[in-house]
mmCIF file of C-alpha atoms in Angstrom:
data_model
loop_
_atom_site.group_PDB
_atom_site.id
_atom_site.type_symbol
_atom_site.label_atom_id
_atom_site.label_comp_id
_atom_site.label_asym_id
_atom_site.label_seq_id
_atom_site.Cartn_x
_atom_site.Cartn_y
_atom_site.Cartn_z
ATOM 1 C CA UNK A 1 25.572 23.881 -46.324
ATOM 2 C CA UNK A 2 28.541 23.779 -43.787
ATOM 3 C CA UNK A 3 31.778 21.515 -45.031
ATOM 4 C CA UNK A 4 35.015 21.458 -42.589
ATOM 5 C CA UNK A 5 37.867 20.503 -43.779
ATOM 6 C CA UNK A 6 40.575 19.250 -41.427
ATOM 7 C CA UNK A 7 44.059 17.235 -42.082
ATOM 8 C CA UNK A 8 42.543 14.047 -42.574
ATOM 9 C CA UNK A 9 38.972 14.595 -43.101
ATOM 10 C CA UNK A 10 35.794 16.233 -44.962
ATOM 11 C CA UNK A 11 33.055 16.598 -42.339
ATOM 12 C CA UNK A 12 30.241 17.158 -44.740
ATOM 13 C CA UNK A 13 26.474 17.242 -44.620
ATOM 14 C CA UNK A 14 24.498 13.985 -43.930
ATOM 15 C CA UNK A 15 22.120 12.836 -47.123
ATOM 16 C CA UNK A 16 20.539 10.268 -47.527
ATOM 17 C CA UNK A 17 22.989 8.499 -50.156
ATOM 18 C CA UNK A 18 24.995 7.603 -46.563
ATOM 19 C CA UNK A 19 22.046 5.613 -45.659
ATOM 20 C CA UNK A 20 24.055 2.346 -46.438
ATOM 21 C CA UNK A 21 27.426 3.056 -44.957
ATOM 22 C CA UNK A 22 25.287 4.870 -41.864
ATOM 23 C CA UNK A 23 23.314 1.596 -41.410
ATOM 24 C CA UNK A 24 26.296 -0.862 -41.404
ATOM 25 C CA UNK A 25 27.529 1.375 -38.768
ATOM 26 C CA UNK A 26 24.699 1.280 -36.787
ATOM 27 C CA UNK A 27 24.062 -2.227 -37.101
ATOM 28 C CA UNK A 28 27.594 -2.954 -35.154
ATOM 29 C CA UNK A 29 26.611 -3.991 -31.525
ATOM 30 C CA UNK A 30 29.819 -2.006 -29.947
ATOM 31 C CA UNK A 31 29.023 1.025 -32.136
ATOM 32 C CA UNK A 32 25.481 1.132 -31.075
ATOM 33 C CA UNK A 33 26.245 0.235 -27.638
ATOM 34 C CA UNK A 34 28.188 2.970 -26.789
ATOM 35 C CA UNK A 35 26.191 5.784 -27.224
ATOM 36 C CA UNK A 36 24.261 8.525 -24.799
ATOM 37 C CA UNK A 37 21.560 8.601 -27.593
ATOM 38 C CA UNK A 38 19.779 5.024 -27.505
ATOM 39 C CA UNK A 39 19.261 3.544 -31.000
ATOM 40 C CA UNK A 40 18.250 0.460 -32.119
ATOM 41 C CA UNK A 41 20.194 -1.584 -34.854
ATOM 42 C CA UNK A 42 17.812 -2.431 -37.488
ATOM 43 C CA UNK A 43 17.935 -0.611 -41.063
ATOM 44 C CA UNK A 44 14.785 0.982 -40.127
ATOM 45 C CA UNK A 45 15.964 2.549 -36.560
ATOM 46 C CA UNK A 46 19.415 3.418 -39.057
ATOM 47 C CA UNK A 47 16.683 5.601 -41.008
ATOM 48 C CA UNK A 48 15.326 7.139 -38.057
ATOM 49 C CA UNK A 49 18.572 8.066 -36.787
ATOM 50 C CA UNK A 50 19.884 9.796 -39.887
ATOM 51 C CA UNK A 51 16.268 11.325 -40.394
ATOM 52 C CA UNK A 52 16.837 12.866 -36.969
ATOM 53 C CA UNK A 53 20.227 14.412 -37.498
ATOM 54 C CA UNK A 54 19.203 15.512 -41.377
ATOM 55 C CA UNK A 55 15.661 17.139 -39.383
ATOM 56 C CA UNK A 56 18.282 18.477 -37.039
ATOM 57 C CA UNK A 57 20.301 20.555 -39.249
ATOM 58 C CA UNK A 58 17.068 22.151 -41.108
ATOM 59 C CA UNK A 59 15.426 22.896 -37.689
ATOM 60 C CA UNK A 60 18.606 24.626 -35.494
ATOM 61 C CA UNK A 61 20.710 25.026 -39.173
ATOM 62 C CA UNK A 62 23.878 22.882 -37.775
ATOM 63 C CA UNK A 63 23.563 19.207 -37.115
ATOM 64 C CA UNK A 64 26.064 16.514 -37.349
ATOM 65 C CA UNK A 65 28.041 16.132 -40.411
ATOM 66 C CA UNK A 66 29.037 12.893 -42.246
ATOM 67 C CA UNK A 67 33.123 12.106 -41.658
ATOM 68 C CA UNK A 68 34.888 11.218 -44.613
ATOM 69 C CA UNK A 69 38.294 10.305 -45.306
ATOM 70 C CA UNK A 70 39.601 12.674 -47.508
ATOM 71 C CA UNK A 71 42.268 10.365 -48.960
ATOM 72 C CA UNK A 72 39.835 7.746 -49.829
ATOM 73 C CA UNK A 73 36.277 9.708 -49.930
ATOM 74 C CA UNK A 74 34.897 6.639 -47.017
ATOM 75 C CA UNK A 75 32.263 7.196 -45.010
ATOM 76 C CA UNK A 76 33.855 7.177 -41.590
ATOM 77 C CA UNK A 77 31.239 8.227 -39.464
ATOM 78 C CA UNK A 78 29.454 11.079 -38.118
ATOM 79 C CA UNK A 79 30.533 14.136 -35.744
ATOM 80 C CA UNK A 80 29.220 17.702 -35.184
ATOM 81 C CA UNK A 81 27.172 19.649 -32.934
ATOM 82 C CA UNK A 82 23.714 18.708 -31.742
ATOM 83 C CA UNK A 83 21.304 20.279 -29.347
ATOM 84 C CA UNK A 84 17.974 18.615 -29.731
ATOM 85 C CA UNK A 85 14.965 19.573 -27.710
ATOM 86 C CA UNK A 86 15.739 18.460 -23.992
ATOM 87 C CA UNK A 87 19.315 17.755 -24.416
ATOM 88 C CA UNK A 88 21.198 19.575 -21.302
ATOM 89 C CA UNK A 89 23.509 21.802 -23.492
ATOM 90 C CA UNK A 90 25.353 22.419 -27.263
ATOM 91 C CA UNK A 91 26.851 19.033 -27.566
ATOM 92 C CA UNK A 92 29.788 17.835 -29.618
ATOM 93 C CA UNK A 93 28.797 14.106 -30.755
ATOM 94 C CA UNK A 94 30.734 11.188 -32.649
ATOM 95 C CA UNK A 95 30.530 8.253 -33.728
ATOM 96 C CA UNK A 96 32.381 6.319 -35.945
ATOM 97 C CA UNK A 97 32.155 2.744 -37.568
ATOM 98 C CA UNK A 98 34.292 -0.166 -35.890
ATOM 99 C CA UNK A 99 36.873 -0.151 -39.175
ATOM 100 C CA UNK A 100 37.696 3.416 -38.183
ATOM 101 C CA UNK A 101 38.571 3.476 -34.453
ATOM 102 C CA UNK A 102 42.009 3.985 -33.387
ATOM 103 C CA UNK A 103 42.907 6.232 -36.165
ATOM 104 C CA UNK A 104 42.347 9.376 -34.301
ATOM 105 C CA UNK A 105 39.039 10.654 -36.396
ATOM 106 C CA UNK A 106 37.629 10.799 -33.310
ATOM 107 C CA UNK A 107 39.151 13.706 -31.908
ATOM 108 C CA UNK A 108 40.168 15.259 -35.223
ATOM 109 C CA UNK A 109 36.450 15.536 -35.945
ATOM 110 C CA UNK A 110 35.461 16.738 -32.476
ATOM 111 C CA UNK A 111 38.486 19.345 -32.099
ATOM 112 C CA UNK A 112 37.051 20.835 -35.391
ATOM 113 C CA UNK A 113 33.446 20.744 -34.004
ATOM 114 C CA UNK A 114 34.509 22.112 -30.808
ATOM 115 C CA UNK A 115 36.456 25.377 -32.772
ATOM 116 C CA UNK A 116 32.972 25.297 -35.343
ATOM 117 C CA UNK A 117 30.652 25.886 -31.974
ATOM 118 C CA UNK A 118 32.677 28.351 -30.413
ATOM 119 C CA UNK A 119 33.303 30.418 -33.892
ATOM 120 C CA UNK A 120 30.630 29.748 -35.771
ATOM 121 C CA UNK A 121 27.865 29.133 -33.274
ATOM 122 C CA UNK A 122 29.075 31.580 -30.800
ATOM 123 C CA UNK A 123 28.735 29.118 -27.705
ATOM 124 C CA UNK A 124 29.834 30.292 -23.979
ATOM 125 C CA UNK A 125 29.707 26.298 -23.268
ATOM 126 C CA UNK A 126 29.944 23.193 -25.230
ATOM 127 C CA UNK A 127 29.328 19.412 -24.062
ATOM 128 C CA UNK A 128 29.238 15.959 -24.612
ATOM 129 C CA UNK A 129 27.096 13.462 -22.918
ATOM 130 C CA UNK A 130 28.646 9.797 -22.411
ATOM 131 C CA UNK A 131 27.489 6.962 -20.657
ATOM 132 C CA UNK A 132 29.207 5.298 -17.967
ATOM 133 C CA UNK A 133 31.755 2.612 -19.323
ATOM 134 C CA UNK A 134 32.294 4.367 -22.425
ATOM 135 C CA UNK A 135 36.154 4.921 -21.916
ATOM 136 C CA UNK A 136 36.955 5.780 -25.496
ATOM 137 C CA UNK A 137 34.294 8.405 -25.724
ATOM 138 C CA UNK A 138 35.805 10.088 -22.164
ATOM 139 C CA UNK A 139 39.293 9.941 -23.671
ATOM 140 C CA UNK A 140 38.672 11.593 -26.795
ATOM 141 C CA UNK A 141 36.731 14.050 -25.008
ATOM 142 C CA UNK A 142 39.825 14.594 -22.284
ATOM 143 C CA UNK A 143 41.639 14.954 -25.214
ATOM 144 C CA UNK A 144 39.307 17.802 -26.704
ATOM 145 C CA UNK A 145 39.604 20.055 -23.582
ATOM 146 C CA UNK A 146 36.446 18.963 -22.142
ATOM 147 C CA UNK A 147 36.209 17.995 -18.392
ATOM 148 C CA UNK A 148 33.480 16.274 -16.435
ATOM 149 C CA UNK A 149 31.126 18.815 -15.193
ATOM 150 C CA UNK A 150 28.489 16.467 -13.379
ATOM 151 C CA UNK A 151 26.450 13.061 -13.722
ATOM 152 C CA UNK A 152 23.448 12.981 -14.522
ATOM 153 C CA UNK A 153 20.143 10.628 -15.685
ATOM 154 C CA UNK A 154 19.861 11.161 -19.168
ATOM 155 C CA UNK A 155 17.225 8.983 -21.533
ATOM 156 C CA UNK A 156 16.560 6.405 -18.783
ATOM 157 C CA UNK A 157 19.998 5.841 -17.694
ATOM 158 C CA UNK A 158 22.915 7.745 -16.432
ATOM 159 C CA UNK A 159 25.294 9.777 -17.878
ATOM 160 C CA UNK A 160 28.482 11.633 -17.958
ATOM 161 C CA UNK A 161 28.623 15.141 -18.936
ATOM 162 C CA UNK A 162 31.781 16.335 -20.271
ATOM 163 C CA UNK A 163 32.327 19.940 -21.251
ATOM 164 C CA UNK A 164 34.324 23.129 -21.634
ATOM 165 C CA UNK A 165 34.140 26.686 -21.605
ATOM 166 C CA UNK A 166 34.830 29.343 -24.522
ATOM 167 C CA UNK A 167 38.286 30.092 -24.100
#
């Protein structure tokens, strides 16, 4: 199984022994809130979630991985490429818990994601979807290299997507 290393962090599998730091996470209104991917913030929509992204990696072999601090081993968050059925694209995701924001994981995580999908995946084209409103999310990924491409309705709603070219 793929581990990245960067500066700060050990972007590692998902298991299900992060099912307790993954849920808190979830349960955070403004974590939840913010995403393209709707999800509900019960324990037992927490489970689906990390079900999906475990299913992920064993059906396309690449999902995304669990972010962890390498100073202090914490569960940060998650980050990594994703491309399930009917998404518009190879996406670079993130998320992180609350505790973590402003730290810069963010874009650490998705610069290595974004260099692990043109390297390792061999992409032409990566992006990353983002709602409307979600001005973090659009910074980090200004900061990544993406730009927005177009708008689109995505999952009931609209969206931003965000992307960038192989260089």
């Amino acid at each position: 199984m793929t581990v990245v290393e960067t500066e700060r962090l050990i972007l590692r599998p998902l298991t299900g022994d992060d099912f307790d730091d993954y849920a808190a996470m979830m349960a955070d209104p403004q974590v939840a809130g913010g995403l393209a991917e709707p999800v509900g913030r019960s324990p037992a929509d927490a489970w689906r979630s990390l079900a999906l992204f475990i299913g992920h990696r064993e059906i396309r072999g690449y999902s995304h991985w669990a972010v962890v601090e390498r100073a202090t081993g914490r569960f940060a968050g998650r980050a990594g490429p994703w491309r399930p059925h009917g998404f518009p694209g190879l996406g670079v995701g993130w998320c992180l818990a609350r505790e973590h924001w402003g730290k810069g994981y963010a874009t650490e995580a998705a610069r290595a994601t974004v260099a692990y999908c043109f390297t390792e995946l061999g992409a032409e084209e990566i992006i990353s979807v983002i709602r409307p409103g979600n001005q973090r999310s659009v910074s980090v990924a200004e900061r990544i290299g993406h730009r927005l491409l177009r708008e689109i309705d995505y999952k009931g709603g609209p969206a931003l997507v965000y992307g960038q070219q192989r260089p």
